[in-house]
Structure formats: structure tokens, C-alpha cells
Amino acid sequence: MKIATWNINSVRLRMPLVAHFLKTAAPDILCLQETKCRDAEFPMKDFTSLGYNHVEINGQKGYHGVAVASKKPLRLIEKRDFCEKGDARHISVEAEGEGGPITLHNFYVPAGGDEPDVEINPKFAHKLSFLDEMKAWGENGAAKGRVAMVGDLNIAPLEHDVWSHKQLLKVVSHTPVEVEKLSAVFQAGKWIDAMRHFVPADEKLYTWWSYRAADWAASNRGRRLDHILVSEGLGGALKKLDVLTEARGWERPSDHVPVIIELSE
DNA sequence: ATGGTCGGAGCCCGA
């Protein structure tokens, strides 16, 4: 079973890229973040015409928004309102794996603004609160059984998840306080970092490159903001990882690229 | 060299 996650930065604008991706990579399930449209505006027919007949969405006007599209049936579990702000940042579904049902959580964690200081930046405070709530959610059994958690977590936790550890220590996405809170989330659910299961921690690994670089590939100042975590119950099923870096070079690209995990069950 | 670019909404905000 192939599960993909991709921050699409407007699903309506980039539906041609999504279609190309679904035709060529052919994941069983695609999790999207930053769909940026209300549920009624979601391009449902484009997905069904590509054979992805089962789509669950949690959208809102203009901002955020997550969706899960699948070839096989999904059962909607929940659209959880972390931090109770009414943001569309989570959706969970049950999917049919070869070894039994899999629970799948799709997250879009707040980016957190520019200043890594909760006193002056409420967006950063929101990000940290969101992570605290994810930790409690994991402690309360979210990772029990066969569970995967994917999405744009907006944090690059390891030194080699960013192009320069030293230069990014005070940049939101790689500050020690965020990294510690994300580590606490991972520990609370005993989540396994599926990407780093395949790529050693001392190797650079990115999923996002800023739009602001004149030449994203030449400067290669990336960050690993997108993640796939699996519960202990799925740890033995990890089969293959693919980070589709080339998608950053597509025409009118998202600033994030798809990450695909293959599970043997 | 402390900027640079996107998307959506609606002439700025969030990333």
C-alpha cells in the first residue's frame, strides 16, 4: 500500500499537477494539506475521474484545509479541532490495508509566523499549543494499533533536516523549543519516523524549498517540514520511501514536494 | 547583501 502526503498550496490551482502525480506515482491514498478552499469548492470530480472515488475533506475558505483521496473506500473518523480555533488542520480516516484496517491522520500544523517568541507572536504561541495538544492526544492512545500520521508539521527536527543547522536555530521551524515539543509528540505516541527509517540521520533530507530563492535547486536551501510517522504496530510494514524532489521543478509548483511511503501490509 | 515569492481574498495577510 502506497500512502502519499503533499502540501499542495491550493488544490484548485494545482489540480493539473495533482492529476499528473496521481497518474504517474499512483499512490493508493493521497493526503493533501493547504487545500485552501471550502468543501463545496473542492475539485471532487477531478479526483473521481482519476479513479480516486473516495475523498474525505476538511476545508475552509482561503486558508489551511486537509483532504484524503483514496482508490479504495475510506471511513471518516474525525475532523479534530486542535486548539479549538475552528481551523481545518486535521482529518482522520480508516483505510483498508492488506494486513487489516489502518488509521490515518492527516495534519497541517500551524506555521507559527516569523518571530519565535510567544510574548510578541500569537501565531508562535498557537503552534506550541497545537504541539502540546498533539502530545496529549498521543498519550491518550492515538498511536495504539495500526496507525499512520502524516502531513506538514512545519518543523524540521533534525540537524540534517535543514540546509544549515546553525543558521536556522532562530528561524521558526527549527528552533529548539519547537524541536523539543515535536520530539515530545513523537515520544508520547512512540511514533516511528518513517522517513528517517530509510534515510540515515546524517544525510540531508528536505521536502520544502522556499519560493524566494532565485534558483531553489542550485541553492538547495531546503527543510524537511513534511513527515510520515507510523505506530509501533506498523513499524514492521515499512517497505519503501520516495521523496519526489523533482516536483519542486514542475511548472507553477507547490513549495512542498510529495512524500510517499510504501507499506507491505 | 537581512531581501527575496507565492496564494487567496479583495487592495493585505499568512506562508
CSV table of C-alpha atoms (C1' of nucleotides) in Angstrom, one decimal:
chain,number,residue,atom,x,y,z
A,1,MET,CA,0.0,0.0,0.0
A,2,LYS,CA,1.3,3.4,-1.0
A,3,ILE,CA,0.4,6.5,1.0
A,4,ALA,CA,1.5,9.9,-0.1
A,5,THR,CA,1.4,13.3,1.6
A,6,TRP,CA,1.7,16.6,-0.1
A,7,ASN,CA,1.2,20.2,0.9
A,8,ILE,CA,-0.4,21.4,-2.3
A,9,ASN,CA,-0.7,25.2,-1.6
A,10,SER,CA,-4.2,25.5,-3.3
A,11,VAL,CA,-5.7,22.3,-4.7
A,12,ARG,CA,-7.8,24.2,-7.2
A,13,LEU,CA,-4.8,26.0,-8.7
A,14,ARG,CA,-2.6,22.9,-8.8
A,15,MET,CA,-5.1,20.2,-9.8
A,16,PRO,CA,-3.2,19.6,-13.0
A,17,LEU,CA,-0.1,18.8,-11.0
A,18,VAL,CA,-2.1,16.6,-8.7
A,19,ALA,CA,-3.6,14.7,-11.7
A,20,HIS,CA,-0.1,14.2,-13.1
A,21,PHE,CA,1.1,12.9,-9.8
A,22,LEU,CA,-1.8,10.5,-9.3
A,23,LYS,CA,-1.3,9.1,-12.8
A,24,THR,CA,2.4,8.6,-12.5
A,25,ALA,CA,3.1,7.8,-8.9
A,26,ALA,CA,-0.3,6.1,-8.4
A,27,PRO,CA,-0.5,6.1,-4.6
A,28,ASP,CA,-3.4,4.2,-3.1
A,29,ILE,CA,-4.0,7.2,-0.8
A,30,LEU,CA,-3.1,10.8,-1.2
A,31,CYS,CA,-3.2,13.2,1.8
A,32,LEU,CA,-3.2,16.9,1.0
A,33,GLN,CA,-2.7,20.0,3.1
A,34,GLU,CA,-3.3,23.6,2.4
A,35,THR,CA,-6.1,22.9,0.0
A,36,LYS,CA,-7.3,26.5,0.6
A,37,CYS,CA,-10.9,26.0,-0.3
A,38,ARG,CA,-14.3,25.4,1.2
A,39,ASP,CA,-15.7,21.8,0.9
A,40,ALA,CA,-18.2,22.9,-1.8
A,41,GLU,CA,-15.3,24.2,-3.9
A,42,PHE,CA,-13.1,21.1,-3.7
A,43,PRO,CA,-12.5,19.6,-7.2
A,44,MET,CA,-14.1,16.3,-6.3
A,45,LYS,CA,-14.9,15.3,-9.9
A,46,ASP,CA,-11.2,15.6,-10.9
A,47,PHE,CA,-10.4,13.0,-8.3
A,48,THR,CA,-13.2,10.6,-9.1
A,49,SER,CA,-12.4,10.8,-12.8
A,50,LEU,CA,-8.8,9.6,-11.9
A,51,GLY,CA,-10.2,6.6,-10.0
A,52,TYR,CA,-9.9,8.2,-6.6
A,53,ASN,CA,-13.6,7.8,-5.8
A,54,HIS,CA,-13.3,8.1,-2.0
A,55,VAL,CA,-12.4,11.5,-0.8
A,56,GLU,CA,-12.8,13.0,2.7
A,57,ILE,CA,-12.2,16.7,3.2
A,58,ASN,CA,-11.9,19.3,5.9
A,59,GLY,CA,-11.8,22.6,4.2
A,60,GLN,CA,-12.1,26.3,5.0
A,61,LYS,CA,-12.2,29.5,2.9
A,62,GLY,CA,-8.8,30.7,1.8
A,63,TYR,CA,-6.6,29.1,4.5
A,64,HIS,CA,-5.4,25.6,5.6
A,65,GLY,CA,-7.6,22.7,4.7
A,66,VAL,CA,-6.8,19.0,4.5
A,67,ALA,CA,-8.1,16.1,2.4
A,68,VAL,CA,-7.6,12.4,1.9
A,69,ALA,CA,-8.3,10.8,-1.5
A,70,SER,CA,-8.3,7.0,-2.0
A,71,LYS,CA,-8.9,4.4,-4.6
A,72,LYS,CA,-10.5,2.1,-2.1
A,73,PRO,CA,-13.2,3.0,0.5
A,74,LEU,CA,-12.4,5.2,3.5
A,75,ARG,CA,-14.3,5.6,6.7
A,76,LEU,CA,-14.3,9.1,8.1
A,77,ILE,CA,-13.3,9.0,11.7
A,78,GLU,CA,-12.9,12.6,12.8
A,79,LYS,CA,-12.1,16.2,12.0
A,80,ARG,CA,-10.5,17.3,15.2
A,81,ASP,CA,-10.3,21.0,16.0
A,82,PHE,CA,-6.9,21.2,17.8
A,83,CYS,CA,-6.7,24.4,19.9
A,84,GLU,CA,-10.5,25.0,19.1
A,85,LYS,CA,-9.9,27.9,16.8
A,86,GLY,CA,-12.1,26.5,14.0
A,87,ASP,CA,-9.1,25.8,11.7
A,88,ALA,CA,-9.2,23.0,9.3
A,89,ARG,CA,-5.9,21.3,10.2
A,90,HIS,CA,-6.7,17.6,10.8
A,91,ILE,CA,-8.7,14.8,9.4
A,92,SER,CA,-8.6,11.1,10.2
A,93,VAL,CA,-9.9,8.1,8.3
A,94,GLU,CA,-9.8,4.3,8.4
A,95,ALA,CA,-8.4,2.7,5.3
A,96,GLU,CA,-8.2,-1.0,4.3
A,97,GLY,CA,-4.6,-2.2,4.4
A,98,GLU,CA,-3.6,-5.7,3.2
A,99,GLY,CA,-3.0,-6.7,6.8
A,100,GLY,CA,-6.1,-5.1,8.1
A,101,PRO,CA,-7.5,-1.6,8.7
A,102,ILE,CA,-5.1,1.3,9.1
A,103,THR,CA,-6.0,4.5,10.9
A,104,LEU,CA,-4.6,7.5,9.1
A,105,HIS,CA,-4.2,11.0,10.5
A,106,ASN,CA,-3.6,13.9,8.2
A,107,PHE,CA,-2.2,17.1,9.8
A,108,TYR,CA,-1.4,20.7,8.9
A,109,VAL,CA,0.4,22.1,11.9
A,110,PRO,CA,0.4,25.9,12.2
A,111,ALA,CA,3.5,27.5,10.6
A,112,GLY,CA,4.0,29.9,13.5
A,113,GLY,CA,4.8,33.2,12.0
A,114,ASP,CA,8.2,34.8,11.8
A,115,GLU,CA,9.2,35.6,15.4
A,116,PRO,CA,10.0,32.6,17.7
A,117,ASP,CA,8.7,34.4,20.8
A,118,VAL,CA,5.3,33.6,22.3
A,119,GLU,CA,5.3,37.0,24.1
A,120,ILE,CA,5.1,39.0,20.9
A,121,ASN,CA,3.9,36.4,18.4
A,122,PRO,CA,0.5,34.8,19.0
A,123,LYS,CA,1.0,32.6,15.9
A,124,PHE,CA,4.1,31.0,17.5
A,125,ALA,CA,2.1,30.5,20.8
A,126,HIS,CA,-0.6,28.8,18.8
A,127,LYS,CA,2.0,26.5,17.1
A,128,LEU,CA,3.4,25.4,20.5
A,129,SER,CA,-0.1,24.9,22.0
A,130,PHE,CA,-1.0,22.8,19.0
A,131,LEU,CA,2.1,20.6,19.6
A,132,ASP,CA,1.2,20.3,23.3
A,133,GLU,CA,-2.3,19.1,22.3
A,134,MET,CA,-0.8,16.6,19.9
A,135,LYS,CA,1.4,15.2,22.7
A,136,ALA,CA,-1.6,14.7,25.0
A,137,TRP,CA,-3.5,13.2,22.1
A,138,GLY,CA,-0.7,10.7,21.6
A,139,GLU,CA,-0.5,9.9,25.3
A,140,ASN,CA,-4.2,9.2,25.2
A,141,GLY,CA,-3.8,6.3,22.8
A,142,ALA,CA,-3.8,7.8,19.3
A,143,ALA,CA,-0.9,5.6,18.3
A,144,LYS,CA,-2.4,2.4,19.5
A,145,GLY,CA,-2.8,-0.3,16.8
A,146,ARG,CA,-2.0,0.2,13.1
A,147,VAL,CA,-1.8,4.0,12.8
A,148,ALA,CA,0.0,6.4,10.5
A,149,MET,CA,0.3,10.1,11.0
A,150,VAL,CA,1.3,12.2,8.0
A,151,GLY,CA,1.3,15.8,6.9
A,152,ASP,CA,3.0,19.2,7.0
A,153,LEU,CA,4.2,19.5,10.6
A,154,ASN,CA,6.1,22.7,9.8
A,155,ILE,CA,9.1,21.7,11.9
A,156,ALA,CA,12.4,20.3,10.7
A,157,PRO,CA,13.6,18.4,13.8
A,158,LEU,CA,17.0,17.0,13.0
A,159,GLU,CA,20.2,18.9,12.1
A,160,HIS,CA,20.2,17.4,8.6
A,161,ASP,CA,16.5,18.2,8.1
A,162,VAL,CA,17.7,21.8,7.3
A,163,TRP,CA,20.4,23.1,5.0
A,164,SER,CA,22.2,24.9,7.9
A,165,HIS,CA,21.5,23.9,11.4
A,166,LYS,CA,23.4,26.8,12.9
A,167,GLN,CA,21.9,29.4,10.6
A,168,LEU,CA,18.3,28.2,11.3
A,169,LEU,CA,18.4,27.9,15.1
A,170,LYS,CA,16.5,31.1,15.5
A,171,VAL,CA,14.3,30.6,12.4
A,172,VAL,CA,10.8,29.3,13.1
A,173,SER,CA,10.6,25.6,12.0
A,174,HIS,CA,13.9,24.7,13.5
A,175,THR,CA,14.1,26.5,16.9
A,176,PRO,CA,15.0,24.3,19.9
A,177,VAL,CA,11.6,24.9,21.6
A,178,GLU,CA,9.7,23.6,18.6
A,179,VAL,CA,12.0,20.7,18.1
A,180,GLU,CA,11.7,19.7,21.7
A,181,LYS,CA,7.9,19.9,21.6
A,182,LEU,CA,7.8,17.8,18.4
A,183,SER,CA,10.1,15.2,20.0
A,184,ALA,CA,7.7,15.1,22.9
A,185,VAL,CA,4.9,14.4,20.4
A,186,PHE,CA,6.8,11.6,18.9
A,187,GLN,CA,7.7,10.1,22.2
A,188,ALA,CA,4.2,10.3,23.6
A,189,GLY,CA,2.9,8.0,20.9
A,190,LYS,CA,6.1,6.1,20.4
A,191,TRP,CA,5.8,7.2,16.8
A,192,ILE,CA,8.4,5.9,14.3
A,193,ASP,CA,9.9,8.4,11.9
A,194,ALA,CA,9.3,6.5,8.7
A,195,MET,CA,11.4,8.8,6.5
A,196,ARG,CA,14.5,8.5,8.7
A,197,HIS,CA,13.9,4.7,8.9
A,198,PHE,CA,15.1,4.8,5.3
A,199,VAL,CA,17.5,7.8,5.2
A,200,PRO,CA,20.3,8.0,7.8
A,201,ALA,CA,20.1,11.0,10.2
A,202,ASP,CA,23.4,12.3,9.0
A,203,GLU,CA,22.1,12.7,5.4
A,204,LYS,CA,20.4,15.8,4.2
A,205,LEU,CA,16.7,15.3,3.6
A,206,TYR,CA,14.2,18.0,2.5
A,207,THR,CA,10.6,18.3,1.4
A,208,TRP,CA,10.3,22.1,1.1
A,209,TRP,CA,12.2,24.8,-0.7
A,210,SER,CA,11.3,28.5,-0.4
A,211,TYR,CA,9.7,30.3,-3.3
A,212,ARG,CA,12.0,33.2,-2.5
A,213,ALA,CA,15.2,31.5,-3.8
A,214,ALA,CA,16.2,32.6,-7.2
A,215,ASP,CA,17.1,29.0,-8.0
A,216,TRP,CA,15.8,26.5,-5.5
A,217,ALA,CA,17.8,23.6,-6.9
A,218,ALA,CA,21.1,25.5,-7.2
A,219,SER,CA,21.0,27.0,-3.7
A,220,ASN,CA,19.3,23.8,-2.3
A,221,ARG,CA,18.3,25.6,1.0
A,222,GLY,CA,15.6,23.1,1.9
A,223,ARG,CA,13.9,21.9,5.0
A,224,ARG,CA,12.1,18.7,6.0
A,225,LEU,CA,8.8,20.0,7.1
A,226,ASP,CA,6.6,17.2,5.9
A,227,HIS,CA,6.6,13.9,7.8
A,228,ILE,CA,5.3,10.4,7.9
A,229,LEU,CA,5.1,8.7,11.3
A,230,VAL,CA,3.9,5.2,12.0
A,231,SER,CA,2.8,3.5,15.2
A,232,GLU,CA,4.8,0.5,16.5
A,233,GLY,CA,2.0,-1.7,15.1
A,234,LEU,CA,3.1,-0.6,11.6
A,235,GLY,CA,6.8,-0.4,12.2
A,236,GLY,CA,7.4,-3.8,10.6
A,237,ALA,CA,5.5,-2.9,7.5
A,238,LEU,CA,7.8,-0.1,6.3
A,239,LYS,CA,8.9,-1.1,2.8
A,240,LYS,CA,10.0,1.9,0.8
A,241,LEU,CA,10.3,5.7,0.8
A,242,ASP,CA,10.2,8.2,-2.1
A,243,VAL,CA,10.6,11.9,-1.8
A,244,LEU,CA,9.6,13.4,-5.1
A,245,THR,CA,12.1,16.2,-5.2
A,246,GLU,CA,11.6,16.7,-9.0
A,247,ALA,CA,8.0,18.0,-8.3
A,248,ARG,CA,9.6,21.2,-6.9
A,249,GLY,CA,10.7,21.9,-10.5
A,250,TRP,CA,7.3,21.4,-12.1
A,251,GLU,CA,5.5,24.4,-13.7
A,252,ARG,CA,3.9,26.6,-11.0
A,253,PRO,CA,4.9,24.2,-8.3
A,254,SER,CA,3.9,23.9,-4.7
A,255,ASP,CA,6.8,24.9,-2.4
A,256,HIS,CA,6.5,21.4,-0.9
A,257,VAL,CA,7.0,18.1,-2.7
A,258,PRO,CA,5.1,14.8,-2.3
A,259,VAL,CA,6.5,12.2,0.1
A,260,ILE,CA,5.4,8.6,-0.5
A,261,ILE,CA,5.6,5.6,1.9
A,262,GLU,CA,5.1,2.0,0.8
A,263,LEU,CA,3.8,-0.4,3.4
A,264,SER,CA,3.9,-4.2,3.0
A,265,GLU,CA,0.6,-4.5,4.9
B,1,DA,C1',23.7,41.8,0.6
B,2,DT,C1',18.9,40.9,6.1
B,3,DG,C1',15.9,40.6,0.8
B,4,DG,C1',13.6,37.6,-2.0
B,5,DT,C1',7.9,34.9,-3.9
B,6,DC,C1',3.7,32.8,-3.6
B,7,DG,C1',-1.9,32.1,-3.0
B,8,DG,C1',-6.4,33.9,-1.8
B,9,DA,C1',-9.1,37.4,-0.8
B,10,DG,C1',-10.3,41.8,-2.0
B,11,DC,C1',-6.2,46.3,-2.1
B,12,DC,C1',-3.3,42.9,3.0
B,13,DC,C1',-2.4,38.6,5.5
B,14,DG,C1',-0.4,34.2,6.1
B,15,DA,C1',3.1,31.2,4.4
